[in-house]
Short mmCIF file of C-alpha atoms in Angstrom, two decimals:
data_model
loop_
_atom_site.label_atom_id
_atom_site.label_comp_id
_atom_site.label_asym_id
_atom_site.label_seq_id
_atom_site.Cartn_x
_atom_site.Cartn_y
_atom_site.Cartn_z
CA TYR H 1 25.42 -61.88 -14.90
CA ASN H 2 23.53 -59.80 -17.32
CA TYR H 3 23.60 -59.53 -21.07
CA LEU H 4 21.62 -57.54 -23.68
CA PHE H 5 21.83 -58.07 -27.41
CA SER H 6 19.91 -55.76 -29.76
CA ALA H 7 19.86 -55.17 -33.50
CA GLY H 8 17.81 -52.90 -35.78
CA GLY H 9 17.54 -51.88 -39.38
CA ASP H 10 15.88 -49.15 -41.36
CA LEU H 11 14.45 -49.15 -44.81
CA ARG H 12 13.57 -45.68 -46.20
CA LEU H 13 10.92 -45.68 -48.81
CA ALA H 14 9.59 -42.79 -50.87
CA TRP H 15 6.36 -42.57 -48.79
CA ALA H 16 7.45 -43.78 -45.39
CA ASP H 17 10.21 -45.38 -43.22
CA ILE H 18 10.24 -48.84 -42.06
CA LYS H 19 12.18 -49.89 -38.89
CA LEU H 20 12.79 -53.42 -37.47
CA ILE H 21 14.14 -53.86 -33.84
CA ALA H 22 14.93 -57.05 -32.06
CA SER H 23 16.42 -57.54 -28.65
CA ASP H 24 17.32 -60.50 -26.26
CA GLN H 25 18.19 -59.83 -22.61
CA LYS H 26 18.77 -61.91 -19.49
CA ALA H 27 19.63 -61.40 -15.93
CA LEU H 28 20.83 -64.25 -13.69
CA ALA H 29 21.72 -64.38 -10.08
CA THR H 30 23.21 -67.76 -9.07
CA TYR H 31 23.64 -67.24 -5.35
CA ALA H 32 21.86 -65.22 -2.63
CA ASN H 33 21.09 -65.76 1.01
CA TYR H 34 18.83 -63.61 3.10
CA ASP H 35 18.40 -63.41 6.98
CA TYR H 36 14.70 -62.92 6.98
CA ASP H 37 14.10 -62.18 10.77
CA GLY H 38 17.17 -59.86 11.14
CA SER H 39 18.07 -61.14 14.61
CA ILE H 40 21.15 -62.87 15.90
CA THR H 41 19.61 -66.17 15.99
CA PRO H 42 18.72 -67.40 12.55
CA PHE H 43 15.13 -68.24 13.13
CA VAL H 44 14.25 -68.20 9.37
CA SER H 45 16.26 -67.45 6.26
CA PHE H 46 15.69 -67.91 2.63
CA ARG H 47 17.95 -68.76 -0.31
CA PRO H 48 17.14 -68.46 -3.94
CA VAL H 49 19.32 -71.20 -5.47
CA GLU H 50 18.83 -69.47 -8.64
CA GLN H 51 16.90 -66.38 -9.80
CA TYR H 52 16.61 -65.17 -13.49
CA GLY H 53 14.60 -63.20 -15.91
CA GLU H 54 14.87 -63.43 -19.69
CA GLN H 55 12.94 -61.34 -22.37
CA LYS H 56 12.88 -61.32 -26.17
CA THR H 57 11.20 -58.70 -28.27
CA LEU H 58 10.59 -58.04 -31.88
CA GLU H 59 9.12 -54.67 -33.16
CA LEU H 60 8.18 -53.61 -36.64
CA GLN H 61 7.53 -49.88 -37.00
CA LEU H 62 6.17 -47.76 -39.95
CA LEU H 63 6.90 -44.12 -39.71
CA SER H 64 5.75 -41.16 -41.74
CA ASN H 65 8.42 -38.80 -43.26
CA ALA H 66 8.51 -35.59 -45.18
CA ASP H 67 7.47 -37.27 -48.47
CA THR H 68 4.51 -39.23 -47.01
CA PRO H 69 1.24 -38.19 -48.70
CA TYR H 70 -0.40 -35.36 -46.77
CA ALA H 71 2.59 -35.06 -44.47
CA GLU H 72 1.85 -31.37 -43.83
CA LEU H 73 -1.50 -32.51 -42.28
CA ILE H 74 -0.62 -35.66 -40.39
CA SER H 75 2.42 -37.44 -39.14
CA PHE H 76 2.19 -41.01 -37.57
CA VAL H 77 3.86 -43.97 -36.36
CA ALA H 78 2.35 -47.58 -36.36
CA GLY H 79 3.61 -50.89 -35.61
CA LEU H 80 3.53 -54.39 -34.35
CA TYR H 81 5.23 -55.52 -31.21
CA TYR H 82 5.91 -59.03 -29.79
CA LEU H 83 7.29 -59.97 -26.36
CA GLU H 84 8.22 -63.42 -24.97
CA GLY H 85 9.76 -63.79 -21.61
CA ASP H 86 9.96 -65.89 -18.38
CA GLY H 87 11.60 -65.57 -15.07
CA GLY H 88 11.40 -66.26 -11.37
CA PHE H 89 12.84 -68.86 -8.91
CA PRO H 90 13.48 -72.31 -10.26
CA THR H 91 14.21 -73.32 -6.53
CA LEU H 92 13.73 -71.24 -3.51
CA GLU H 93 14.79 -72.70 -0.13
CA LEU H 94 13.15 -71.51 3.19
CA ASN H 95 15.07 -72.51 6.24
CA VAL H 96 13.19 -72.70 9.65
CA ILE H 97 14.67 -73.16 13.09
CA ALA H 98 13.72 -76.19 15.09
CA ASN H 99 11.20 -76.50 17.91
CA SER H 100 8.79 -74.26 19.68
CA GLY H 101 11.09 -74.04 22.72
CA LEU H 102 13.70 -72.30 20.68
CA LEU H 103 11.00 -70.27 18.75
CA GLY H 104 9.58 -68.81 21.77
CA THR H 105 5.95 -67.28 22.13
CA GLY H 106 5.99 -64.12 20.04
CA PRO H 107 3.72 -63.63 16.95
CA LEU H 108 6.60 -64.54 14.60
CA PHE H 109 7.32 -67.71 16.37
CA SER H 110 3.86 -68.89 16.61
CA GLU H 111 3.36 -68.35 12.95
CA LEU H 112 6.72 -70.09 12.16
CA GLN H 113 5.58 -73.00 14.32
CA ALA H 114 2.38 -73.20 12.34
CA PHE H 115 4.48 -73.24 9.16
CA ARG H 116 6.60 -76.06 10.59
CA ASN H 117 3.55 -78.10 11.59
CA ASN H 118 1.95 -77.80 8.21
CA LEU H 119 5.01 -78.85 6.52
CA MET H 120 5.66 -81.74 8.92
CA ALA H 121 2.05 -82.96 8.39
CA ILE H 122 2.38 -82.85 4.57
CA ALA H 123 5.98 -84.22 4.45
CA GLY H 124 5.26 -87.23 6.64
CA PRO H 125 8.20 -89.73 6.46
CA VAL H 126 10.33 -87.44 4.41
CA LEU H 127 11.07 -85.22 7.50
CA SER H 128 10.81 -88.03 10.06
CA GLY H 129 13.34 -87.56 12.91
CA LEU H 130 13.50 -83.79 12.39
CA ALA H 131 11.01 -82.72 15.04
CA ASN H 132 13.71 -80.97 16.84
CA GLU H 133 16.11 -80.08 13.95
CA PRO H 134 16.00 -77.21 11.60
CA ILE H 135 14.02 -77.91 8.39
CA THR H 136 14.23 -76.64 4.85
CA ALA H 137 11.03 -76.17 2.72
CA VAL H 138 11.42 -75.82 -1.09
CA SER H 139 9.34 -73.88 -3.52
CA GLY H 140 9.63 -72.31 -6.89
CA GLY H 141 7.85 -70.74 -9.80
CA ILE H 142 8.65 -69.56 -13.24
CA LEU H 143 6.31 -66.78 -14.59
CA THR H 144 5.82 -66.83 -18.26
CA SER H 145 4.68 -64.04 -20.51
CA GLU H 146 3.74 -63.73 -24.30
CA SER H 147 2.33 -60.49 -25.54
CA LEU H 148 1.31 -59.37 -29.11
CA SER H 149 0.15 -55.94 -29.75
CA ALA H 150 -0.52 -53.56 -32.62
CA TYR H 151 -0.44 -49.73 -32.20
CA VAL H 152 -0.82 -46.55 -34.09
CA GLN H 153 -0.38 -42.90 -32.98
CA GLY H 154 -0.93 -39.90 -35.28
CA THR H 155 -0.38 -36.15 -34.82
CA ILE H 156 -2.87 -34.13 -36.76
CA HIS H 157 -1.66 -30.61 -37.62
CA LEU H 158 -4.86 -28.52 -37.36
CA GLN H 159 -3.19 -25.20 -38.20
CA GLN H 160 -2.56 -26.43 -41.70
CA MET H 161 -5.80 -28.36 -42.00
CA PHE H 162 -8.05 -25.44 -40.96
CA ALA H 163 -5.80 -22.50 -41.64
CA LEU H 164 -5.70 -21.51 -37.96
CA ARG H 165 -3.57 -18.59 -36.77
CA ASP H 166 -1.58 -20.64 -34.17
CA GLN H 167 -0.08 -24.00 -34.27
CA VAL H 168 -2.45 -26.65 -32.86
CA ASN H 169 -1.85 -30.43 -32.83
CA LEU H 170 -4.30 -33.18 -32.03
CA ILE H 171 -2.56 -36.46 -30.95
CA LEU H 172 -4.51 -39.61 -31.12
CA GLY H 173 -3.01 -43.05 -30.07
CA LEU H 174 -4.48 -46.57 -29.68
CA ARG H 175 -2.83 -49.90 -28.86
CA VAL H 176 -4.50 -53.28 -29.01
CA GLN H 177 -2.63 -55.80 -26.94
CA GLU H 178 -3.10 -59.31 -25.72
CA GLU H 179 -0.85 -60.75 -23.18
CA THR H 180 -0.99 -64.25 -21.71
CA ARG H 181 0.83 -65.19 -18.43
CA GLY H 182 1.27 -68.55 -16.85
CA LEU H 183 3.09 -70.18 -13.92
CA GLU H 184 5.27 -73.26 -14.32
CA ASP H 185 7.07 -75.55 -11.81
CA ASN H 186 5.11 -74.19 -8.77
CA ARG H 187 5.41 -76.61 -5.97
CA LEU H 188 6.12 -77.46 -2.43
CA GLY H 189 9.05 -79.56 -1.52
CA ALA H 190 11.45 -80.28 1.37
CA LEU H 191 15.06 -81.29 1.72
CA ALA H 192 15.47 -84.71 2.98
CA PRO H 193 17.85 -85.49 5.81
CA ILE H 194 21.28 -86.92 5.12
CA THR H 195 21.02 -86.83 1.34
CA ASN H 196 19.93 -83.06 1.29
CA GLU H 197 18.01 -83.78 -1.94
CA GLU H 198 14.77 -82.15 -2.68
CA VAL H 199 11.53 -84.29 -2.29
CA THR H 200 8.53 -82.83 -4.14
CA LEU H 201 5.35 -83.06 -1.97
CA LEU H 202 2.78 -81.06 -3.92
CA ARG H 203 2.58 -79.59 -7.30
CA PHE H 204 0.17 -76.51 -8.14
CA SER H 205 -1.17 -76.19 -11.57
CA VAL H 206 -3.02 -73.10 -12.88
CA ASP H 207 -4.48 -72.08 -15.99
CA ASP H 208 -2.90 -69.40 -18.16
CA VAL H 209 -4.53 -66.00 -17.79
CA SER H 210 -5.12 -63.79 -20.73
CA GLU H 211 -6.67 -60.44 -21.49
CA ILE H 212 -7.24 -58.18 -24.46
CA GLN H 213 -6.64 -54.60 -23.46
CA LEU H 214 -7.12 -51.17 -25.27
CA PRO H 215 -4.68 -48.58 -24.03
CA TYR H 216 -5.12 -45.13 -25.62
CA LYS H 217 -4.15 -41.52 -25.65
CA VAL H 218 -5.78 -38.35 -26.66
CA ALA H 219 -3.93 -35.03 -26.42
CA LEU H 220 -4.11 -31.42 -27.64
CA GLN H 221 -1.10 -29.10 -28.09
CA TRP H 222 -1.42 -25.30 -28.58
CA PHE H 223 1.59 -23.14 -29.39
CA PRO H 224 0.46 -19.55 -28.88
CA SER H 225 4.10 -18.53 -29.59
CA ASP H 226 7.35 -20.07 -30.41
CA THR H 227 8.38 -20.34 -26.73
CA VAL H 228 4.99 -21.30 -25.18
CA GLN H 229 3.23 -24.66 -25.41
CA ILE H 230 -0.09 -25.41 -23.56
CA TYR H 231 -1.32 -29.04 -23.60
CA GLY H 232 -3.92 -31.30 -22.24
CA GLY H 233 -4.56 -35.11 -22.51
CA VAL H 234 -6.30 -38.19 -21.42
CA SER H 235 -4.70 -41.65 -21.41
CA ARG H 236 -5.43 -45.12 -20.28
CA GLY H 237 -2.83 -47.81 -19.38
CA PHE H 238 -2.90 -51.41 -18.09
CA THR H 239 -0.73 -53.96 -16.44
CA ALA H 240 -1.56 -57.63 -17.31
CA PRO H 241 -3.26 -60.02 -14.89
CA THR H 242 -0.72 -62.34 -13.51
CA TYR H 243 0.13 -64.81 -10.60
CA ASN H 244 2.30 -64.63 -7.43
CA THR H 245 5.32 -66.88 -8.23
CA VAL H 246 5.95 -68.35 -4.76
CA ASN H 247 3.49 -70.35 -2.80
CA PHE H 248 4.05 -73.10 -0.24
CA PHE H 249 0.73 -74.82 0.78
CA SER H 250 -1.89 -73.62 -1.85
CA ALA H 251 -2.34 -72.90 -5.44
CA PRO H 252 -1.03 -69.26 -6.33
CA ASP H 253 -3.06 -66.20 -6.04
CA ARG H 254 -4.22 -64.73 -9.23
CA LEU H 255 -3.78 -60.87 -9.50
CA LYS H 256 -6.28 -58.74 -11.62
CA ALA H 257 -5.08 -56.36 -14.29
CA GLN H 258 -4.42 -52.81 -13.04
CA ARG H 259 -5.99 -50.08 -15.00
CA THR H 260 -4.83 -46.41 -14.81
CA ASP H 261 -6.69 -43.42 -16.17
CA SER H 262 -4.57 -40.25 -16.31
CA TYR H 263 -5.83 -36.67 -17.00
CA GLU H 264 -3.18 -33.97 -17.35
CA LEU H 265 -3.21 -30.17 -18.21
CA GLY H 266 0.11 -28.27 -18.44
CA ILE H 267 2.27 -25.59 -19.87
CA LYS H 268 5.86 -25.49 -21.15
CA THR H 269 7.54 -22.22 -21.59
CA GLN H 270 10.94 -20.37 -22.39
CA LEU H 271 10.85 -16.84 -21.06
CA PHE H 272 13.01 -13.64 -20.89
CA ASP H 273 14.88 -14.25 -24.06
CA GLN H 274 14.98 -18.09 -23.29
CA THR H 275 16.99 -17.58 -20.17
CA LEU H 276 14.21 -19.08 -18.04
CA THR H 277 12.68 -22.43 -18.75
CA LEU H 278 9.40 -23.13 -16.77
CA ASN H 279 7.19 -26.15 -17.09
CA ALA H 280 4.07 -26.87 -14.93
CA ALA H 281 1.44 -29.54 -14.89
CA SER H 282 -1.61 -30.58 -12.98
CA PHE H 283 -2.95 -34.07 -13.10
CA TYR H 284 -5.56 -36.52 -11.94
CA ILE H 285 -4.95 -40.23 -11.88
CA LYS H 286 -7.60 -42.94 -11.21
CA GLN H 287 -6.37 -46.55 -10.63
CA LYS H 288 -8.37 -49.78 -10.48
CA GLU H 289 -6.95 -52.99 -8.87
CA LEU H 290 -3.77 -51.23 -7.91
CA LEU H 291 -0.98 -53.66 -7.16
CA THR H 292 0.26 -53.52 -3.49
CA ALA H 293 3.10 -55.60 -2.01
CA PHE H 294 3.09 -57.75 1.09
CA ALA H 295 5.85 -60.20 2.38
CA SER H 296 5.51 -63.01 4.78
CA VAL H 297 7.06 -66.36 5.74
CA THR H 298 4.45 -68.04 3.67
CA SER H 299 5.53 -66.16 0.55
CA GLY H 300 9.12 -67.59 1.02
CA GLY H 301 10.29 -64.17 2.02
CA VAL H 302 9.83 -62.64 -1.52
CA VAL H 303 7.27 -59.90 -2.21
CA ARG H 304 3.59 -61.01 -2.60
CA PHE H 305 1.23 -58.84 -4.46
CA ASP H 306 -2.39 -58.13 -3.84
CA ASN H 307 -4.95 -55.76 -5.58
CA ALA H 308 -6.38 -52.70 -3.96
CA LYS H 309 -9.71 -52.20 -5.56
CA ALA H 310 -9.41 -48.50 -6.25
CA ALA H 311 -7.14 -45.57 -5.65
CA ARG H 312 -6.65 -41.99 -6.89
CA ILE H 313 -3.93 -39.42 -7.04
CA TYR H 314 -4.16 -35.69 -7.92
CA GLY H 315 -1.70 -32.89 -7.74
CA PHE H 316 0.67 -30.61 -9.58
CA GLU H 317 4.32 -30.24 -10.26
CA PHE H 318 6.62 -27.78 -11.92
CA ASP H 319 10.27 -27.64 -12.79
CA ALA H 320 12.51 -24.52 -13.83
CA ALA H 321 16.04 -23.76 -15.03
CA TRP H 322 16.98 -20.06 -14.84
CA GLN H 323 20.18 -18.38 -16.08
CA ILE H 324 19.97 -15.45 -13.70
CA MET H 325 22.53 -13.01 -15.01
CA PRO H 326 23.09 -13.90 -18.59
CA GLU H 327 25.12 -10.81 -19.41
CA LEU H 328 27.17 -10.42 -16.04
CA ASN H 329 27.63 -14.15 -15.25
CA PRO H 330 26.30 -16.44 -17.94
CA GLY H 331 27.73 -19.53 -16.17
CA LEU H 332 25.31 -19.06 -13.12
CA ALA H 333 22.15 -21.14 -13.16
CA VAL H 334 19.51 -22.19 -10.71
CA ILE H 335 17.42 -25.32 -11.31
CA GLY H 336 14.58 -26.85 -9.31
CA SER H 337 11.42 -28.83 -9.26
CA PHE H 338 8.42 -29.08 -6.95
CA SER H 339 5.72 -31.74 -6.59
CA TYR H 340 2.49 -31.90 -4.59
CA LEU H 341 0.54 -35.24 -4.44
CA ASN H 342 -2.71 -36.17 -2.77
CA ALA H 343 -2.66 -40.04 -3.03
CA GLU H 344 -5.22 -42.30 -1.28
CA TYR H 345 -6.81 -45.67 -1.49
CA THR H 346 -10.56 -44.97 -2.21
CA ASP H 347 -11.65 -48.71 -1.94
CA TYR H 348 -9.33 -51.17 -0.13
CA LYS H 349 -11.32 -53.21 2.29
CA ASN H 350 -9.14 -56.31 2.42
CA ALA H 351 -5.61 -55.04 3.09
CA ARG H 352 -2.81 -57.19 4.43
CA GLY H 353 -0.07 -56.14 6.74
CA TYR H 354 1.24 -56.27 10.28
CA ASP H 355 -0.02 -54.80 13.47
CA ALA H 356 2.52 -52.39 14.77
CA LEU H 357 1.96 -53.10 18.44
CA THR H 358 1.74 -56.89 18.43
CA GLY H 359 3.49 -57.85 15.20
CA VAL H 360 0.61 -60.18 14.35
CA SER H 361 -0.24 -60.22 10.64
CA PHE H 362 -3.67 -59.34 9.33
CA GLY H 363 -5.41 -60.19 6.01
CA GLU H 364 -6.65 -63.22 4.20
CA GLY H 365 -4.99 -66.40 5.70
CA ALA H 366 -3.57 -64.51 8.55
CA PRO H 367 -4.25 -64.66 12.31
CA LEU H 368 -5.99 -61.31 12.21
CA PRO H 369 -8.82 -60.26 9.87
CA ALA H 370 -8.16 -57.99 6.87
CA ARG H 371 -8.39 -54.27 7.58
CA ASP H 372 -10.42 -51.67 5.71
CA VAL H 373 -7.82 -48.90 4.93
CA SER H 374 -10.08 -46.96 2.39
CA GLY H 375 -9.19 -43.27 2.70
CA ASN H 376 -5.56 -43.95 3.80
CA LYS H 377 -2.47 -42.57 2.01
CA ILE H 378 -0.96 -44.71 -0.76
CA VAL H 379 2.44 -46.13 0.38
CA ARG H 380 5.66 -44.29 -0.68
CA THR H 381 4.04 -41.15 -1.87
CA PRO H 382 5.19 -38.10 -0.12
CA PRO H 383 2.67 -35.25 -0.38
CA ILE H 384 5.41 -32.75 -1.00
CA SER H 385 8.94 -33.04 -2.52
CA TYR H 386 11.20 -30.62 -4.10
CA ASN H 387 14.78 -30.08 -5.14
CA ILE H 388 16.85 -26.90 -5.78
CA GLY H 389 20.42 -26.66 -7.22
CA ILE H 390 22.77 -23.89 -7.96
CA ASN H 391 25.53 -24.43 -10.56
CA GLN H 392 28.31 -22.04 -11.46
CA SER H 393 30.35 -22.81 -14.55
CA ILE H 394 33.71 -20.99 -14.84
CA GLU H 395 35.59 -20.76 -18.13
CA LEU H 396 39.41 -21.39 -17.92
CA ALA H 397 42.22 -21.20 -20.42
CA ASN H 398 42.37 -23.66 -23.24
CA ALA H 399 38.60 -24.13 -23.32
CA ASP H 400 38.90 -25.94 -19.97
CA ARG H 401 36.18 -25.42 -17.49
CA LEU H 402 35.43 -25.57 -13.63
CA GLU H 403 31.84 -26.26 -12.51
CA LEU H 404 30.72 -25.86 -8.83
CA ALA H 405 27.39 -27.07 -7.73
CA VAL H 406 25.37 -27.35 -4.51
CA ASP H 407 21.80 -28.90 -4.29
CA THR H 408 19.18 -29.96 -1.84
CA ASN H 409 16.41 -32.56 -2.00
CA TYR H 410 13.41 -32.62 0.31
CA SER H 411 10.81 -35.30 1.01
CA ALA H 412 7.74 -34.96 3.20
CA GLU H 413 6.71 -37.81 5.52
CA PHE H 414 5.14 -40.89 4.04
CA TYR H 415 4.06 -44.43 4.90
CA PHE H 416 5.37 -47.85 4.18
CA ASP H 417 2.10 -49.66 4.98
CA PRO H 418 -1.40 -49.20 3.72
CA ALA H 419 -2.76 -49.14 7.35
CA ASN H 420 -0.74 -45.84 7.84
CA GLN H 421 0.56 -46.87 11.17
CA LYS H 422 2.83 -44.29 12.80
CA GLU H 423 5.45 -46.86 13.59
CA PHE H 424 5.95 -47.47 9.85
CA GLU H 425 6.20 -43.90 8.72
CA ASN H 426 9.34 -42.42 7.11
CA PRO H 427 9.69 -38.97 8.69
CA ALA H 428 10.36 -35.86 6.54
CA PHE H 429 13.99 -35.44 5.44
CA GLN H 430 16.29 -33.02 3.58
CA ILE H 431 19.58 -33.85 1.90
CA PHE H 432 22.34 -31.40 0.94
CA ASP H 433 25.07 -32.25 -1.65
CA ALA H 434 27.94 -30.50 -3.17
CA ARG H 435 30.49 -31.13 -5.94
CA ALA H 436 33.25 -29.51 -7.93
CA THR H 437 34.20 -30.86 -11.46
CA TYR H 438 37.16 -29.88 -13.61
CA PHE H 439 36.75 -30.42 -17.40
CA HIS H 440 39.95 -30.87 -19.31
CA GLU H 441 38.60 -30.60 -22.88
CA ARG H 442 41.77 -31.52 -24.86
CA LEU H 443 42.39 -34.78 -23.02
CA GLY H 444 38.64 -35.61 -22.54
CA LEU H 445 38.92 -35.79 -18.73
CA GLU H 446 36.42 -34.96 -16.05
CA LEU H 447 37.68 -34.84 -12.46
CA THR H 448 34.95 -34.55 -9.77
CA GLY H 449 35.21 -34.22 -6.03
CA PHE H 450 31.93 -34.61 -4.11
CA VAL H 451 30.34 -34.80 -0.74
CA ARG H 452 26.78 -36.19 -0.21
CA ASN H 453 24.54 -35.77 2.74
CA LEU H 454 26.48 -32.93 4.26
CA THR H 455 24.31 -32.51 7.36
CA LYS H 456 24.30 -36.39 8.13
CA GLU H 457 20.55 -36.61 7.71
CA LYS H 458 19.02 -39.89 8.56
CA TYR H 459 15.93 -41.51 6.95
CA TYR H 460 14.84 -44.96 5.75
CA ALA H 461 16.27 -45.82 2.36
CA SER H 462 13.97 -48.91 2.40
CA LEU H 463 11.59 -50.51 4.96
CA PHE H 464 9.97 -53.99 4.68
CA LEU H 465 7.26 -55.05 6.94
CA LEU H 466 7.85 -58.73 7.78
CA ASP H 467 6.66 -61.31 10.37
CA PRO H 468 9.45 -60.42 12.70
CA GLY H 469 8.85 -56.60 12.44
CA MET H 470 10.54 -53.97 10.37
CA ASN H 471 13.46 -54.73 8.20
CA VAL H 472 15.02 -51.25 7.81
CA THR H 473 17.92 -49.97 5.77
CA LEU H 474 19.09 -46.50 6.60
CA ASN H 475 20.35 -44.01 4.01
CA ALA H 476 24.02 -43.50 3.33
CA PRO H 477 25.91 -41.42 5.94
CA ARG H 478 27.91 -38.27 4.87
CA THR H 479 30.06 -39.53 1.89
CA TYR H 480 33.07 -38.00 0.29
CA GLY H 481 34.50 -39.13 -2.93
CA VAL H 482 36.45 -38.49 -6.20
CA ARG H 483 35.38 -39.59 -9.59
CA LEU H 484 37.46 -39.58 -12.95
CA LYS H 485 35.82 -39.93 -16.25
CA TYR H 486 37.64 -40.24 -19.60
CA THR H 487 35.89 -39.66 -22.91
CA PHE H 488 37.38 -40.75 -26.19
#
């Protein structure tokens, strides 16, 4: 189940506005069971007995208004923000099939057998008599977070300050934040035979990690006319240092804070009597200690994170909405967007993953050594993507309306692994959709008929690299449907 409670209040003073916002949210999954190897024989599976996440926040804001002193020169927002949260796996069970005769001789099976041997050596009498029986290892971990930050962002209106001809704004923002993360109840256990009760074998204790960070933003906006804005900016953002939550045989890995520096230059326009909206931007992004994902038996089947030392992304994007014939056919519009990305790891010498030919894992603690993938493409970042849509709105009697639309989405090829192995590549794909919607204004009804993936295109909706190989989920096939919406 999920719940979210939030509350807020405003106090309007003569010189500023004060706002208080509080929230409490929780997501809880009480049962799940995953076939890890994806084969007919259940070699290994994992079951989170419970998985949850809870977060409480409190924010106090101070905002300028029209009566704030010097409001014509500067507007601002400042505040304090507090976050407290925890989540993870109170108990995670990993079920491993019996002996090496059943496991076979492949790379997955040798690693599973090594896992069994390690567990049997530690468990001792707890698992006695189970040499030829399935065994269940138990782990868990609750990641805790506590964050306190203060921030301020101001917009300086340079036109009024220096009597400029055009409107020019300078935006300055700074945040000071400290976040502390810890890991609780991280352990190795096993289910005892007959009683099926957990016996704790090892407990891992780590110190809390804390770091003070200074995200910032500097941007300049220039309005040469009422319908054109040219802007540029620099910003820096962080993620907090943290731990991997599930660990079976050793203390958890500590992950470094990720830092992202962004540089952007763009334009926003409304042209041809505001019948064409056209926005474009170019950007350059530098990342340090980029978080990358890896999954294995020893992580309990859940995602394990590593740091890639450095990466960078540059490119450009634009989007447009065009009312082609505003006089002859005002209901006809074309919308679209385009994105080009050049994304690569500039320094990633210790990558983890799986060899596509042998299936053997590589990286720290794996049978094969880590690989240097510096210069490779960042995972899940297609170099080119775009979408184009055509919408026709037809006015009917009694203010009712019919809307017809077709659109297409394209994605170039991209990789699912940092080693950029061809076997783990998602090929380029293009999807076509269509829909028709009838709007009954008086009753507040919308009736939509739709078809998705008209050409039955196939691609990987998701692909996880695991010890057994690829765990692949294909996209949805051609899908028809009807949807009814009532607004009151």
